[in-house]
XYZ file of C-alpha atoms in Angstrom:
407
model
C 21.109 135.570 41.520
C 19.207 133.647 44.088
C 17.187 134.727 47.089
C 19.558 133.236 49.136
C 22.430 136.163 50.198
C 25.710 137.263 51.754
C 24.002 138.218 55.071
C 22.998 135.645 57.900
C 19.350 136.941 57.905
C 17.160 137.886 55.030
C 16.542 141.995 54.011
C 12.967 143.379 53.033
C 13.895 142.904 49.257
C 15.250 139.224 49.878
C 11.669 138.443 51.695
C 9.673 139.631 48.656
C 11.221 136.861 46.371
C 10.913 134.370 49.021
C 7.745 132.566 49.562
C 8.863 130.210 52.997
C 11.224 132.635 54.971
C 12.865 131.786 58.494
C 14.159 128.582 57.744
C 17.127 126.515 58.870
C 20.142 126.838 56.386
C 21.675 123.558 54.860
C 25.212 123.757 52.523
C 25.483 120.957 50.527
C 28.939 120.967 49.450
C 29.687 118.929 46.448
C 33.274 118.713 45.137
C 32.928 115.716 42.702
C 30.277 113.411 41.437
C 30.914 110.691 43.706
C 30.780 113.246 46.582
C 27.636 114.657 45.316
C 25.973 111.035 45.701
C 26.741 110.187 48.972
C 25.462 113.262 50.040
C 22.130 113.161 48.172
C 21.371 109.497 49.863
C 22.021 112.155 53.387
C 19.660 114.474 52.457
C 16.655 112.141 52.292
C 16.619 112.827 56.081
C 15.663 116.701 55.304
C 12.488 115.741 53.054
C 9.201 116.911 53.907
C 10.280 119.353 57.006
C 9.509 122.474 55.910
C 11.339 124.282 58.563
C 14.255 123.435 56.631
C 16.089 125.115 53.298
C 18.437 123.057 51.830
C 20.401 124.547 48.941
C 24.106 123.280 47.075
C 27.555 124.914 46.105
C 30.033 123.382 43.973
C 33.767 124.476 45.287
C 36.741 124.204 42.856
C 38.357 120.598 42.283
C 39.932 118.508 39.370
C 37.226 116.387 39.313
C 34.891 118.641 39.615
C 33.557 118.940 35.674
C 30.792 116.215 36.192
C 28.814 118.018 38.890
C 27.418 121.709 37.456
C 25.231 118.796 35.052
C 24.212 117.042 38.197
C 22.910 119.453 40.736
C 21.239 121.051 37.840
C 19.724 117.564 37.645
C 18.444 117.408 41.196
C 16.942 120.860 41.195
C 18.046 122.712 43.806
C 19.430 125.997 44.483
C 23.053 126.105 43.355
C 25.155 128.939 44.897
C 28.363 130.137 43.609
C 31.207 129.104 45.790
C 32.422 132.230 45.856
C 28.932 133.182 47.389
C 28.509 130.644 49.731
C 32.120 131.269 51.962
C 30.351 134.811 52.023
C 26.985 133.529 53.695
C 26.568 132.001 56.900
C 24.361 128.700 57.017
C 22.958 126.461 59.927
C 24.126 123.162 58.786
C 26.633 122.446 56.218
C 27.718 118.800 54.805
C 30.530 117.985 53.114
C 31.786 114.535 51.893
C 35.243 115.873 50.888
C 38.132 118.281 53.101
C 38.382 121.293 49.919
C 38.040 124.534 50.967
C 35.235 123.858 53.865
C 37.363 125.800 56.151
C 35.388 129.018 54.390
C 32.443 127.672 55.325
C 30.585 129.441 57.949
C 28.455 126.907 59.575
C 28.600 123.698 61.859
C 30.405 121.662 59.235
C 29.718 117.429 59.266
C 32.598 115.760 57.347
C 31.745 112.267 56.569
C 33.267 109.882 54.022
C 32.543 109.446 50.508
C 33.051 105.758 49.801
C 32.791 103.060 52.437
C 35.077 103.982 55.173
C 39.157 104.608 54.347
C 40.383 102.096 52.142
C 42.699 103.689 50.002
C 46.660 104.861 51.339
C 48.860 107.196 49.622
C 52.582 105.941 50.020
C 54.427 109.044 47.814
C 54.180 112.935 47.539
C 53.921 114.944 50.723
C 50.428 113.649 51.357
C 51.270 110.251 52.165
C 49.193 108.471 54.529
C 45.605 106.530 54.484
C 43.019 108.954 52.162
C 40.073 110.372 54.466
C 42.753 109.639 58.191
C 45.146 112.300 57.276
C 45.675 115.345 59.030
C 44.588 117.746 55.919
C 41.298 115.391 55.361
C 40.002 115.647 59.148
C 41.127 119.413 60.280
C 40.639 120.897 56.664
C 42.679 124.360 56.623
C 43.498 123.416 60.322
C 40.386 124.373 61.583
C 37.917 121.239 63.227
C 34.583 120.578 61.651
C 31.745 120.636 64.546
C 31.518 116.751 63.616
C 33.580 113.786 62.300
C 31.243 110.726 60.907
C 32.757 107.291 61.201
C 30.997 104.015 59.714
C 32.860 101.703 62.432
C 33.672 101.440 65.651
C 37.256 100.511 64.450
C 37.607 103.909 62.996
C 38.028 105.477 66.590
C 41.216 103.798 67.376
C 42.743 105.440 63.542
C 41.118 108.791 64.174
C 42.928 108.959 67.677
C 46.299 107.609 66.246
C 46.224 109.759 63.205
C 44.737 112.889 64.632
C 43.711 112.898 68.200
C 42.099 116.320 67.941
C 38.834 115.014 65.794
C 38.056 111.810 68.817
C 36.063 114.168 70.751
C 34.144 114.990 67.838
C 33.704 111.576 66.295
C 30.121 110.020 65.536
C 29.377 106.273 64.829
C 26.320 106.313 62.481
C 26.910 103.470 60.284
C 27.306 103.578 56.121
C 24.142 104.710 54.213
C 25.229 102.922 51.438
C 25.559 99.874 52.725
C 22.258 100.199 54.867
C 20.262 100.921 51.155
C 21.906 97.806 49.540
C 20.879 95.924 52.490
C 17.185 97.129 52.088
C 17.561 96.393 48.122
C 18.324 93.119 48.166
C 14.737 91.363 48.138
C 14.218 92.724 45.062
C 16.977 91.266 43.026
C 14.825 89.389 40.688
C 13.066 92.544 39.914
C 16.692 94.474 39.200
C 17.402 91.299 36.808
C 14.126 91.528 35.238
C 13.989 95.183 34.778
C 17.871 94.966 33.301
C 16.628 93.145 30.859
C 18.403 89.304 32.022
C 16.913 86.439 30.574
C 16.251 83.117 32.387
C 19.365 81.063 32.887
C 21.348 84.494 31.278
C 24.545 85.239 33.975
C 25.419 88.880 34.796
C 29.464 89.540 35.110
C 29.961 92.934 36.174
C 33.125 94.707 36.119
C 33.710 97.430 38.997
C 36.578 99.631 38.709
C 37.383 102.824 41.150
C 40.006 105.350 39.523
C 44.049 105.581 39.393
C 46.639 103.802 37.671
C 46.578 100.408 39.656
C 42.761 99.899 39.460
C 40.568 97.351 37.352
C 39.808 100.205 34.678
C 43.916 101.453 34.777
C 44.144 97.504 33.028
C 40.945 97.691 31.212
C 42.979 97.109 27.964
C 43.606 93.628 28.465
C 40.139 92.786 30.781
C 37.895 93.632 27.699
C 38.823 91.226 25.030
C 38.401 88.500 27.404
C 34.917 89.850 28.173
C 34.436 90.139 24.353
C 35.708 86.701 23.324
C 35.584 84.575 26.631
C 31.895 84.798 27.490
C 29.512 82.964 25.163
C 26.830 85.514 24.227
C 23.532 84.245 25.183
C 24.816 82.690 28.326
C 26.652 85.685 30.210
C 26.273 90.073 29.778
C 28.650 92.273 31.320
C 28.366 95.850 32.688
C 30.949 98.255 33.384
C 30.457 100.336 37.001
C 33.485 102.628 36.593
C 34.800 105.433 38.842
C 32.910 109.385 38.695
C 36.391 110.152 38.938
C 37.558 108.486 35.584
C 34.830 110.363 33.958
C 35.689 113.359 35.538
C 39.869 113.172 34.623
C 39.376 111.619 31.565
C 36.000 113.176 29.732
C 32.717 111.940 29.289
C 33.217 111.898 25.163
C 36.767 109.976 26.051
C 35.475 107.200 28.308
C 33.042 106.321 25.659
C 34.496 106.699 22.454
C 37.456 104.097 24.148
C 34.502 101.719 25.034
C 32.462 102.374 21.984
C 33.895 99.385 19.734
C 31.838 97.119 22.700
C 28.485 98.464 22.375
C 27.345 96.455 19.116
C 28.310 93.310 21.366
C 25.951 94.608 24.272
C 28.755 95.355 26.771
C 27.063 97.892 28.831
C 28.497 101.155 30.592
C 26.685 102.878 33.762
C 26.767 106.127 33.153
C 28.286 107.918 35.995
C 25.200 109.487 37.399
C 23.237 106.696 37.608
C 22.656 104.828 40.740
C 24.636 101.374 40.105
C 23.761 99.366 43.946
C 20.865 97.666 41.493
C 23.527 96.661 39.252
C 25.624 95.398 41.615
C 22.672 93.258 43.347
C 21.562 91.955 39.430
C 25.019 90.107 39.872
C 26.179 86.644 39.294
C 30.007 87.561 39.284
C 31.867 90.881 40.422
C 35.540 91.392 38.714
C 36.530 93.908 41.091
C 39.295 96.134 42.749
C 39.981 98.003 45.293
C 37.358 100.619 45.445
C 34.690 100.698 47.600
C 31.990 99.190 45.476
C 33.745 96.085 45.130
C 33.974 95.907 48.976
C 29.930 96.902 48.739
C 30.064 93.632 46.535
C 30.834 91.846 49.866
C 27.027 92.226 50.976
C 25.733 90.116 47.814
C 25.816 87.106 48.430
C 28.128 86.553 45.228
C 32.048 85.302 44.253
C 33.974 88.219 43.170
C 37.260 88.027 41.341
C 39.834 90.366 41.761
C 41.419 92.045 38.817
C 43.570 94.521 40.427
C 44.466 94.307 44.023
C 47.128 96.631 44.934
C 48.751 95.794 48.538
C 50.890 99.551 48.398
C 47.425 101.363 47.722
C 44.992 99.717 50.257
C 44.722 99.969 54.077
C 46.014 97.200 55.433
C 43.849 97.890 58.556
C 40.428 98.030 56.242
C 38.217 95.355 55.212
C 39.916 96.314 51.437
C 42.875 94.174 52.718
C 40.807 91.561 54.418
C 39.229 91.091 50.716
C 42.319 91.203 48.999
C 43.538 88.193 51.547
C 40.163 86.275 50.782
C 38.920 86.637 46.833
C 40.549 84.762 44.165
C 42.669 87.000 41.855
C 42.093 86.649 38.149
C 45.004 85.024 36.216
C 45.819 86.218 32.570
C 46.803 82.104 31.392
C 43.399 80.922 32.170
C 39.946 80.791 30.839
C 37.854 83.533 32.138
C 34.931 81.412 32.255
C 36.591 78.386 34.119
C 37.834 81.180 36.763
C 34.495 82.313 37.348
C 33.080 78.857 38.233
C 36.166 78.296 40.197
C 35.263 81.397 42.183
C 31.787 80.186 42.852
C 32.649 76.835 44.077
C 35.403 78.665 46.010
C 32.883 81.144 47.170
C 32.083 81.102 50.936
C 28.840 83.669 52.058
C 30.383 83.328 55.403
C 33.693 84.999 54.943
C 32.180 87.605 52.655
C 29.599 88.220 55.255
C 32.652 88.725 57.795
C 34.363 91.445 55.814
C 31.190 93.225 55.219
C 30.518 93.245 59.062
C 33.303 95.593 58.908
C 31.897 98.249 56.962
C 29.572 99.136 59.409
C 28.965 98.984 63.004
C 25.536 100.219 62.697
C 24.243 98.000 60.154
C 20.541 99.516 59.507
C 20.859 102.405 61.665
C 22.703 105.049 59.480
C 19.301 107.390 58.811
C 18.558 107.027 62.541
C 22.114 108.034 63.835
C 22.717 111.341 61.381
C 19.370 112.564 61.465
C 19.261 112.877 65.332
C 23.256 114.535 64.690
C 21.773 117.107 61.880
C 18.830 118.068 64.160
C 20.656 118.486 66.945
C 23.159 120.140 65.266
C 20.539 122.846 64.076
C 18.386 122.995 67.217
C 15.719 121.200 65.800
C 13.820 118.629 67.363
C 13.596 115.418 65.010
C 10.793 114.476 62.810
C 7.925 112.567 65.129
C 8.413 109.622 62.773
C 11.043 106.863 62.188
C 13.578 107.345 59.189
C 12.842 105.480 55.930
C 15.564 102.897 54.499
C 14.103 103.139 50.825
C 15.332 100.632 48.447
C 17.462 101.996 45.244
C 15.229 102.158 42.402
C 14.698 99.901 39.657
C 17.507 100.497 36.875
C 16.655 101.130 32.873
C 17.397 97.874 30.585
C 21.456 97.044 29.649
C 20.710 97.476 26.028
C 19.834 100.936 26.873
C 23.314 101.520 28.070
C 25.120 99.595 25.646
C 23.223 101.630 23.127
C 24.257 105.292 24.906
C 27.787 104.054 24.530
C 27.159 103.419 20.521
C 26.154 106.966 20.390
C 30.368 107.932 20.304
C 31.012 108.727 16.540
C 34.650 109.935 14.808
């Protein structure tokens, strides 16, 4: 069991395992992989203050499976759930509305994906994913603060739930803010990925449910397969945590495997796929929120799936869906793709993107003052680092993890 205990302070016996005692509390709570992610780029503002503890739980959820295997990956002190509602913590962040209501601490709630693209339009939980009552006063209780990515978000949170305005916070998206800082280096993503000269990259982003890109991946591969001349195009697959998660590891691949021996890669979910995404020539997207991330790469994307009943129609999901060409099954994949990039205009892209964030480059700057101050700590005396992502391993390494699947 670790160090950390049920009790807000530490006893005698609790100090004699401990060698740095005293320290400001963080909860990371991580319900699912994708969660877990978006926190972790969060947490960068913690390193190297060593006035702060910052240590995980993992709190019951259907997609849940992937993340014991992760945190155990990162190294850091995983409590049980069931130990953590128990314990009382300075700071805790949580990227998902599950259960936080147990937590005792000021709670941050921020969103997991790039602001709230996705509605719900049946069940008794209709209404736009991350705006709904449930999402921002989990177990009706308010969190000590709400994180927005836009300005525009303001005008949602007080129609939707008028309770979480006074404690809403601008800071930008994190995600977008590391893509931006990535881009320079997208010859050394391409290189590194293992692209030849004059070799195109098509890659396929998918987010989860029935009416995305991978919910039609059945007919979208043979054309991948048979459509693009090898030696002149790869493709990559960048699907959902949360199809790994409701579906299996061992599942996703063995349905994939029969691509591997053609070099179709598959990102693994853990792995950090922004490099991918900058690598590309083409993005066949969806709805999700990487294809909207696709927006900041200067490249055409096609849509495969676009589905008007799932996506906010006040989001920049909708303003993509209006703008990007939509793939057609009667026509050559590789005549759509050129079609898209003469088609392509940087400008409109570049206007849709705009509306991810509000405080383009200013994320780390904007939630580290909001942690600190949330913990009565004064700041770092230095300015926040926007690190680039790091350099991915080769595609034929991927492809080759996917040819490991066996009957």
């Amino acid at each position: 069991m670790s160090a950390l205990r049920k009790n807000t302070e530490f006893s005698a016996e609790e100090r004699e395992w401990l060698t740095l005692v005293e320290r400001k509390r963080v909860l990371v709570v991580v319900h699912t992989l994708a969660y877990g992610k978006r926190l972790v780029d969060v947490l960068s503002l913690l390193e190297a203050d060593f006035r702060v503890h910052v240590v995980f739980t993992a709190p019951p959820h259907a997609f849940g499976d992937e993340v014991p295997r992760y945190l155990q990956g990162l190294g850091g002190v995983v409590l049980p759930w069931d130990e953590a509602v128990q314990m009382t913590f300075d700071l805790a962040l949580a990227a998902g509305p599950r259960g936080v209501e147990k937590i005792s601490a000021p709670l941050i709630t921020l969103p997991h994906g790039a602001g709230y693209l996705k509605r719900l339009v049946s069940g008794p939980y209709s209404g736009v994913a991350g705006l709904r009552r449930q999402d921002l006063l989990p177990g009706g209780q308010l969190p000590a603060a709400v994180v927005v990515p836009h300005h525009a978000e303001l005008a949602d949170l007080e129609r939707h739930c008028p309770e979480a305005l006074p404690l809403a916070h601008v800071v930008g998206d994190p995600v977008y803010d590391r893509i931006a800082a990535s881009l320079p280096l997208r010859a050394e993503y391409r290189q590194a990925l293992g692209l030849s000269d004059g070799e195109k990259l098509v890659v396929v982003v998918s987010t989860w449910g029935a009416l995305s890109s991978f919910g039609r991946i059945e007919a979208l591969l043979p054309r991948l397969i048979t459509e693009l001349p090898a030696g002149q195009f790869r493709s990559v697959l960048l699907v959902h945590p949360n199809v790994w998660s409701g579906h299996g590891s061992w599942q996703v691949r063995s349905w994939l495997a029969g691509c591997a021996r053609l070099g179709i890669a598959l990102v693994p979910p853990e792995a950090d796929w922004r490099s991918v995404l900058i690598a590309a020539d083409w993005i066949i997207g969806d709805h999700g929120s990487v294809t909207l991330y696709g927006t900041l790469t200067g490249v055409p994307i096609l849509l495969a799936s676009s589905p008007e009943r799932e996506i906010n129609l006040a989001s920049p999901a909708a303003a993509l869906a209006a703008t990007a060409p939509a793939l057609s099954p009667s026509y050559p994949l590789v005549g759509q793709l050129h079609y898209t990039a003469a088609e392509y205009r940087r400008d409109e892209h570049a206007v849709i993107a705009s509306r991810i964030t509000s405080e383009p480059g200013r994320f780390n700057r904007n939630m580290r003052r909001l942690m600190y101050r949330l913990m009565g700590l004064g700041q770092p005396a230095h300015e926040p680092e926007t690190a680039p992502v790091p350099v991915p391993p080769s595609l034929d390494t991927w492809a080759r993890q996917r040819g490991e699947v066996r009957a």
